[in-house]
Coordinates of C-alpha atoms in Angstrom, one line a residue:
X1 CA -4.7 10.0 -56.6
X2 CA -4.6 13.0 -54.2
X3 CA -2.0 15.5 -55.7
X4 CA -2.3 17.4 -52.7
X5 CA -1.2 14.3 -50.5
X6 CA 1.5 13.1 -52.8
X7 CA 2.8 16.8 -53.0
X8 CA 3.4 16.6 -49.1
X9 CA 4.9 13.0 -48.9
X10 CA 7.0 14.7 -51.7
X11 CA 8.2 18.0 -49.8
X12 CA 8.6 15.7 -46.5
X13 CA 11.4 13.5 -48.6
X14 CA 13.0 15.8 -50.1
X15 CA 13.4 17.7 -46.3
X16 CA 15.1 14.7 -44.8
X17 CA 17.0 14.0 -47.9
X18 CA 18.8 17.5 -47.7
X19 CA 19.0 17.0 -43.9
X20 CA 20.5 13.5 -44.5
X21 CA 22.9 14.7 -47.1
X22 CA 24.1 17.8 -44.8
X23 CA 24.7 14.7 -42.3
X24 CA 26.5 12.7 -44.5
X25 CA 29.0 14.9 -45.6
X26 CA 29.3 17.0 -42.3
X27 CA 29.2 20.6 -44.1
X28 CA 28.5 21.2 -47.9
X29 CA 27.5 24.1 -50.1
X30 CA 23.7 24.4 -51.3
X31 CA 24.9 24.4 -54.9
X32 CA 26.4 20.9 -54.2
X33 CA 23.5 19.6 -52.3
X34 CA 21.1 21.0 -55.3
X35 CA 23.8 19.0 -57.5
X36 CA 23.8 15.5 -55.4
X37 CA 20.0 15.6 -54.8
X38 CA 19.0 16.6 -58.0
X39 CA 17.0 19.7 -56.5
X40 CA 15.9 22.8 -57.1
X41 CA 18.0 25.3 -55.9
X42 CA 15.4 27.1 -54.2
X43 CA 13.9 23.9 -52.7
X44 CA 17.2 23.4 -51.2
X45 CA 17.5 27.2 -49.6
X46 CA 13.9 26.2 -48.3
X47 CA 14.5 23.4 -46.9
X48 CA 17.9 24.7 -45.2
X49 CA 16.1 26.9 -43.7
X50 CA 13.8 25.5 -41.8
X51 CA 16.5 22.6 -40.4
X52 CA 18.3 25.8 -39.4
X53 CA 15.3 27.0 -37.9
X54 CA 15.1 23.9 -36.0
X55 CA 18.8 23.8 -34.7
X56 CA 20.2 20.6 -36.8
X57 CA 21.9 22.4 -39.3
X58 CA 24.3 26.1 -39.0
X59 CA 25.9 28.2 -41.6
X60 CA 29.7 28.2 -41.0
X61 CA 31.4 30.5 -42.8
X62 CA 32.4 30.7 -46.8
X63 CA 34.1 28.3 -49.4
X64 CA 37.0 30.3 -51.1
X65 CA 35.5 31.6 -54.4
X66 CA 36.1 29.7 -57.3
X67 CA 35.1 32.8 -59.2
X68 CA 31.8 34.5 -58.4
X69 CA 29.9 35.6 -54.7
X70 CA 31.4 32.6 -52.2
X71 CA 29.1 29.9 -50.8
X72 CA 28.1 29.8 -47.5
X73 CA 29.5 26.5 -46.2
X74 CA 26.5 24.4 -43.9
X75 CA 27.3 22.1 -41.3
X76 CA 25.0 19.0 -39.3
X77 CA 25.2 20.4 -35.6
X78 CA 26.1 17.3 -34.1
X79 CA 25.3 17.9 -30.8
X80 CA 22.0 19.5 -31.6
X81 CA 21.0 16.8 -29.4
X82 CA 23.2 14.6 -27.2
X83 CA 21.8 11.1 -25.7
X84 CA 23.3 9.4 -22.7
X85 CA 24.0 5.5 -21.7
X86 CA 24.9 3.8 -19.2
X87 CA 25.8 0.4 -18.6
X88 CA 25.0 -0.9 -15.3
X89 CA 27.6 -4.2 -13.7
X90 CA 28.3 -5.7 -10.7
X91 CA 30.9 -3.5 -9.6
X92 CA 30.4 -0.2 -11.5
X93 CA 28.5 1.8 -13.6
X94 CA 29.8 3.7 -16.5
X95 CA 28.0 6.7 -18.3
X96 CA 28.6 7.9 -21.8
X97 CA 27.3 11.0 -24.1
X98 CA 27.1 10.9 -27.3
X99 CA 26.6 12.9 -30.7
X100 CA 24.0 12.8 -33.1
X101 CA 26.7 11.0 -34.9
X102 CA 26.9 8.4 -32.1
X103 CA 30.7 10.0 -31.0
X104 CA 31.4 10.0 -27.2
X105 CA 31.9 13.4 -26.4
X106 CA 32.4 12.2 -22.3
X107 CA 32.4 9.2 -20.3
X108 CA 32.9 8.7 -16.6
X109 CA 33.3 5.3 -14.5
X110 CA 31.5 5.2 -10.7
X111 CA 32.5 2.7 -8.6
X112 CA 29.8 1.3 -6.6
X113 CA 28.9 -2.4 -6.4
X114 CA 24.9 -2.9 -7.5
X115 CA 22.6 -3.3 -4.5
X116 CA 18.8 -3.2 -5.7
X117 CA 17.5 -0.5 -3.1
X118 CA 16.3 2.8 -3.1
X119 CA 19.4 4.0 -1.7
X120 CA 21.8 2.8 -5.0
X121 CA 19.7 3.9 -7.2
X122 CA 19.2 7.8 -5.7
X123 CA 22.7 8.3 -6.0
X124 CA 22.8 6.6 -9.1
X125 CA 20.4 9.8 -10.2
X126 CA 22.5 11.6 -8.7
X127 CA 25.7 11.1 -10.4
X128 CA 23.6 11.0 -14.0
X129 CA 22.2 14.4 -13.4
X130 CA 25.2 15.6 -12.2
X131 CA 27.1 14.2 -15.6
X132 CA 24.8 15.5 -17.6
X133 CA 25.0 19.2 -16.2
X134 CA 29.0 19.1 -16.7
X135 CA 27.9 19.0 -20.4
X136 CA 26.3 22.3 -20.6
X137 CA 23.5 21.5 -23.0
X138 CA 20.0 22.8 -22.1
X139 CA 17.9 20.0 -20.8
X140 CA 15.5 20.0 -24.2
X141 CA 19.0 19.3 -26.4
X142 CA 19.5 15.5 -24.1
X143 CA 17.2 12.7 -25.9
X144 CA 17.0 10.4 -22.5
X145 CA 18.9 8.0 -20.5
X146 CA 18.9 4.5 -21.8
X147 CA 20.6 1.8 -19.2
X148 CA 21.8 -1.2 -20.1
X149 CA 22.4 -4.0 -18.1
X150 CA 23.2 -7.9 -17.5
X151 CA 19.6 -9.0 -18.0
X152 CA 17.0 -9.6 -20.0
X153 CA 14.6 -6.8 -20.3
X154 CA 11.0 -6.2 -21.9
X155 CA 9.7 -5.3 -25.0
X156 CA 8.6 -1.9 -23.4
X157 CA 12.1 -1.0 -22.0
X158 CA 10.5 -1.8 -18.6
X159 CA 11.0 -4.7 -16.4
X160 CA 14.0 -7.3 -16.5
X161 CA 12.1 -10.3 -16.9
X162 CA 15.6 -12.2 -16.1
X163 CA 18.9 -10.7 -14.2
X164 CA 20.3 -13.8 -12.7
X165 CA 23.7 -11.6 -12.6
X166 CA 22.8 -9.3 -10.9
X167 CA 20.0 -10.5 -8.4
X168 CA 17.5 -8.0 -10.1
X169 CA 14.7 -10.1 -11.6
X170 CA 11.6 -8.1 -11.8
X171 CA 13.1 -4.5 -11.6
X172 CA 11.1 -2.0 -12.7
X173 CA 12.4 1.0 -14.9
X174 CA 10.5 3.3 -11.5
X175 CA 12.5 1.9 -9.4
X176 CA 15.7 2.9 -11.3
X177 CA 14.6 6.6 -12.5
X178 CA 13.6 7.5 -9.3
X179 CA 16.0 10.3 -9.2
X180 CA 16.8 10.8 -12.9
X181 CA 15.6 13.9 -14.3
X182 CA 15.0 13.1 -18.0
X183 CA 13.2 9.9 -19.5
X184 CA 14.5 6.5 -19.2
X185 CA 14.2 2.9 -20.8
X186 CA 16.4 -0.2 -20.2
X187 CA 18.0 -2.3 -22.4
X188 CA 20.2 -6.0 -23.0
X189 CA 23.8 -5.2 -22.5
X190 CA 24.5 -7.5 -25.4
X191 CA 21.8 -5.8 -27.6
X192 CA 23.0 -2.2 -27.1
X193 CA 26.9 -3.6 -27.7
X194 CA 25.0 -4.9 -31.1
X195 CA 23.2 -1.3 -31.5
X196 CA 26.6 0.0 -31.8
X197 CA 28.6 -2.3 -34.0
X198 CA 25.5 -2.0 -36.4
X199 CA 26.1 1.6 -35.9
X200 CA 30.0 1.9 -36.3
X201 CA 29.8 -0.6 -39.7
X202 CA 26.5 0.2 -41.5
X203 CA 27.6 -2.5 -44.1
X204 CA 27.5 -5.1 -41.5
X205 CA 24.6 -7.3 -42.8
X206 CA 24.0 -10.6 -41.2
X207 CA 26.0 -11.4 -38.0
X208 CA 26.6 -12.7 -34.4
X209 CA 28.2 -10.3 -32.4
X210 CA 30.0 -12.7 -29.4
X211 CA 31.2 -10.4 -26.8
X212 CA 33.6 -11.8 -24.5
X213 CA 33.0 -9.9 -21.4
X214 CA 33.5 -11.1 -17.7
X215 CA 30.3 -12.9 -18.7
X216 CA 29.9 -13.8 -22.5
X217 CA 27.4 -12.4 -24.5
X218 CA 25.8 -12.9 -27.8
X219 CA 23.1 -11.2 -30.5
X220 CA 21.7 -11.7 -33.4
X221 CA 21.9 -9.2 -36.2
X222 CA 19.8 -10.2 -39.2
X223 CA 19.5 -8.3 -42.4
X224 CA 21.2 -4.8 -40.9
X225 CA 19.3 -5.1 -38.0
X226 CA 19.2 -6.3 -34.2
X227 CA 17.2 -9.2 -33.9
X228 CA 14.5 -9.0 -31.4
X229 CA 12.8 -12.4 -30.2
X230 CA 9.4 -12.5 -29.0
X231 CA 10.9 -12.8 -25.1
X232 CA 15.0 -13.5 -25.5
X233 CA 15.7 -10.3 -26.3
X234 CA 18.7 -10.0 -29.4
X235 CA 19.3 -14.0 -28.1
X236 CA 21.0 -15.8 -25.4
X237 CA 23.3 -17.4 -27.3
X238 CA 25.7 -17.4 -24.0
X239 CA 23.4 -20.6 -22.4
X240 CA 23.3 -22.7 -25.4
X241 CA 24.4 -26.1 -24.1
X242 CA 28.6 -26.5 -25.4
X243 CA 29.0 -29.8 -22.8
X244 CA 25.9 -31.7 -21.6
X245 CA 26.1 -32.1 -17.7
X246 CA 29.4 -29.7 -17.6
X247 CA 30.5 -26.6 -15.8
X248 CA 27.9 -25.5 -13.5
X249 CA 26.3 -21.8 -14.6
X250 CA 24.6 -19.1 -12.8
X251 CA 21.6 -20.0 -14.9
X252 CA 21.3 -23.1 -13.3
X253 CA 21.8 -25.6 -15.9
X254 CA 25.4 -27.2 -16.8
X255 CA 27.9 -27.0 -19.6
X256 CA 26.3 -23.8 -20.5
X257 CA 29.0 -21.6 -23.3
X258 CA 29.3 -19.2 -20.6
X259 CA 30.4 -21.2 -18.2
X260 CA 33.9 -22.1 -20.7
X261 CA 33.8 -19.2 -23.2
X262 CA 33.3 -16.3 -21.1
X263 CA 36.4 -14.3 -20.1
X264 CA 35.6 -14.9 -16.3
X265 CA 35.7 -18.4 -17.0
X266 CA 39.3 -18.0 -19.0
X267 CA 40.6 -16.4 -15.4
X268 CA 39.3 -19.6 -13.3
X269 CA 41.1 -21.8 -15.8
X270 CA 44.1 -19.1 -15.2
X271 CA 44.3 -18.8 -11.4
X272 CA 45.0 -15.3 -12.0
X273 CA 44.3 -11.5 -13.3
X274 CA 44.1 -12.0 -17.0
X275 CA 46.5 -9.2 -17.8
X276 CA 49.1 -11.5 -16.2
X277 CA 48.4 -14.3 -17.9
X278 CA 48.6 -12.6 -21.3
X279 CA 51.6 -11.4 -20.5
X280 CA 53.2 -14.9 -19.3
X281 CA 51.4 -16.4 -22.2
X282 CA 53.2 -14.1 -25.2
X283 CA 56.3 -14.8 -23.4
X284 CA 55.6 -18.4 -24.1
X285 CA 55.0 -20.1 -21.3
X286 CA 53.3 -23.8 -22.3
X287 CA 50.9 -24.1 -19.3
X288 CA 48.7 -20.5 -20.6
X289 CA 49.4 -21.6 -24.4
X290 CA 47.3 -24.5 -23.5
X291 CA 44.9 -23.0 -21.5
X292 CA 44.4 -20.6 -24.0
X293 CA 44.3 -23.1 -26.8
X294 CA 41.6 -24.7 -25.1
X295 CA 39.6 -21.6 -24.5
X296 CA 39.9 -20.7 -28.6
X297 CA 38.9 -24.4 -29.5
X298 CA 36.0 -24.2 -26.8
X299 CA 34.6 -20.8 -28.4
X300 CA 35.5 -23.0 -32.0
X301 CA 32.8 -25.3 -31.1
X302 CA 30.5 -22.5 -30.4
X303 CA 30.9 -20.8 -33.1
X304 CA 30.3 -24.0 -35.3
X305 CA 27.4 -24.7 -33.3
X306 CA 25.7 -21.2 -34.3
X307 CA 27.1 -21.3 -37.6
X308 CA 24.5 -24.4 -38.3
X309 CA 22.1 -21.9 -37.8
X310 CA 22.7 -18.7 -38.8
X311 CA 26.1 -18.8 -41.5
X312 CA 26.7 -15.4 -41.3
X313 CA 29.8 -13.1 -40.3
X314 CA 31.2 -13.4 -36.7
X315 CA 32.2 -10.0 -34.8
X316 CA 34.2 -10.8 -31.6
X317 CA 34.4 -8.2 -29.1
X318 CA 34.5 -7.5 -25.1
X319 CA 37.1 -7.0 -22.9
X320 CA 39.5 -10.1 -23.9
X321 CA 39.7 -8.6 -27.5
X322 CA 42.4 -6.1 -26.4
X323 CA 44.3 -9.6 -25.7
X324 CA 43.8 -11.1 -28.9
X325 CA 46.2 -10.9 -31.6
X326 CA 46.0 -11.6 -35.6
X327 CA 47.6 -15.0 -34.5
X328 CA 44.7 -15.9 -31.9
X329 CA 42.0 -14.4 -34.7
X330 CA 44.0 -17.1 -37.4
X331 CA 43.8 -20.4 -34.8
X332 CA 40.0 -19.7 -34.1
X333 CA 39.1 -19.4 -37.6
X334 CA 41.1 -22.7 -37.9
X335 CA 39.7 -24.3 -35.1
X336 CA 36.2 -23.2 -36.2
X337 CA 36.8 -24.6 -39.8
X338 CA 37.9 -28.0 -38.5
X339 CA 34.8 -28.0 -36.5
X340 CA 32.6 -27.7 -39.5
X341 CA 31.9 -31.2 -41.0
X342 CA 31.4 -29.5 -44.5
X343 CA 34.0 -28.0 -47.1
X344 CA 32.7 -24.6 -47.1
X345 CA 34.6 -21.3 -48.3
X346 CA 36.1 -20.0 -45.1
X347 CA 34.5 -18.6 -41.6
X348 CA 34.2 -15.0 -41.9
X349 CA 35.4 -14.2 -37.6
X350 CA 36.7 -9.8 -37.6
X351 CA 37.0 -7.8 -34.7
X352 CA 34.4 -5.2 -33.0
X353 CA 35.7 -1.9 -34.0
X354 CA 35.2 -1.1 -30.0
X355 CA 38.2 -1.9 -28.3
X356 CA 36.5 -1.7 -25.0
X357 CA 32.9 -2.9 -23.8
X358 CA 30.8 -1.1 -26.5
X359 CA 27.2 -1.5 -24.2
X360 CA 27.2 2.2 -22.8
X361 CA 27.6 4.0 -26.2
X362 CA 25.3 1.5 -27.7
X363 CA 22.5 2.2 -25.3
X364 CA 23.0 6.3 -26.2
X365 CA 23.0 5.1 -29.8
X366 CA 19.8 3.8 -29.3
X367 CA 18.2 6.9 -28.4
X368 CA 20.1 8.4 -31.3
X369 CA 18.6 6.0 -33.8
X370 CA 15.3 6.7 -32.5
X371 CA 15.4 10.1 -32.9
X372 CA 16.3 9.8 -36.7
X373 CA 13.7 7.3 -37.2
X374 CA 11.2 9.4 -35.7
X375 CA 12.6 12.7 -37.7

């Protein structure tokens, strides 16, 4: 065995474990990392060093003395580096910063309905770089832009290889970052929204995330991490077949989940803004309560129908989970249940912990995970 080589391997591990450890607990002594680690004291200062060197990790001030010269309290500099994300609709485009830690530090909405020409997509550029110098970090501290959107994308971050939604089939990633000044990939909506649940809960295992967004989205996560099919992306879950020759859907085919479990589908069934019908609907009002009913029993049936699959955990999130109440989560668990033609212990269905859509932070988390996998 090369002593030399498994000396380095040896000094590289114990560098990220004091860096991860500083992380962990957001500041902490170098007696108590030398005490958690089980490491030399001196390998500790070392190592603090250079991540100070580097910018990840500051000295902030002293612990009060316990008796004895203080200790210098050290901090993770969470915004060492700062990654941004956007998520690209219809409508609008919203763009988020984050952390290191993955905490959005600033957000802002732009209205502007997608149009895939050269024009949208210079003052899309426009508007990034213009968030990103409100934040006032050097241009070296931002990791990229990472843009997600209603479409299947690439392996390579890319080209959507499928964006029915949007009419953008075939867009390139140089046709996007024409006027972006820092480097760029694409990415699923519903895979970045998974990206950040995996992030928020790291004991989240095996799980489909179902986000029920103006159009209803699904992924895969399979042992801690997104899955990634050869072509689907984190899966499509959205056009598995629910009723054979049923609702039309904009993939073409009928009776897709989409087309009965996405919340634009629950406002066509409504005949009106869903923030009215919620409210109508907790007041009691028996023409919603069955609508509604229908829409939990539909998303019952798909949730049964993945569960054959993959019997895992069940994470609903999107916009109508700001709607739902501990009532609705109890009637689709017992919907879902009676659906299943086996006695089994229970459905495990929780919430997101993102109240709102969770694709724009999730595509900045990306970059974020990258950057510690790469460290």
């Amino acid at each position: 065995m090369n002593t030399s080589v498994t000396s380095s391997a040896l000094r590289a591990a114990n560098r990220r474990r004091v860096l991860y450890a500083v992380y962990q607990n957001k500041e902490i002594s170098k007696q108590g990392l030398a005490q958690n680690l089980g490491i030399s004291l001196p390998t500790v200062t070392q190592n603090l060093h250079e991540w100070e060197t580097i910018g990840l990790v500051e000295r902030k001030g002293l612990y009060e003395s316990t008796g004895g010269r203080k200790a210098h309290i050290y901090r993770f500099v969470a915004t060492a580096h700062v990654a941004i994300g956007i998520v690209l609709l219809k409508d609008f485009y919203r763009i988020v910063a984050v952390d290191l830690y993955g905490e959005v530090l600033q957000s802002s909405e732009i209205s502007q309905p997608f149009i895939r020409n050269s024009t949208f997509f210079y003052e899309m550029g426009k508007n990034i770089n213009e968030f990103i110098e409100r934040l006032h970090f050097d241009p070296d501290r931002i990791l990229g832009v990472c843009i997600a959107l209603q479409g299947l994308v690439s392996s390579d971050g890319n080209t959507v290889i499928y964006g029915e939604i949007l009419n953008c089939t075939g867009l390139t990633l140089d046709e996007i970052k024409v006027n972006i000044q820092y480097p760029c990939t694409l990415i699923h909506d519903t895979e970045a929204s998974a990206t950040a649940e995996l992030w928020a809960q790291k004991d989240l295992k095996d799980a489909v995330l179902l986000s029920l967004t103006r159009n209803f989205g699904g992924a895969l996560i399979t042992n801690g991490t997104v899955h990634r099919g050869l072509e689907l992306s984190s899966g499509i879950i959205e056009h598995m077949c629910l009723y054979p020759h049923g609702r039309p859907c904009y993939c073409g085919k009928h009776g897709c989940i989409e087309a009965y479990c996405s919340a634009y589908a629950l406002q066509c069934d409504a005949g009106e803004p869903l923030e009215l019908f919620f409210e109508s609907l907790r007041a009691g009002d028996d023409r919603r309560l069955k609508i509604w009913h229908t829409y939990l029993q539909n998303l019952a049936i798909a949730i049964n129908n993945i569960r054959m699959v993959l019997d895992s955990e069940y994470v609903i999130g999107g916009y109508l989970l700001r709607f739902m109440n501990d009532d609705d989560f109890a009637q689709l668990s017992e919907y879902a249940e009676k659906e299943c033609p086996f006695q089994s212990s229970g459905i495990h269905i929780k919430r997101s912990v993102y109240l709102d859509d969770a694709a724009a932070p999730g595509a900045a988390i990306s970059l974020v995970k990258n950057f510690w996998d790469k460290l």
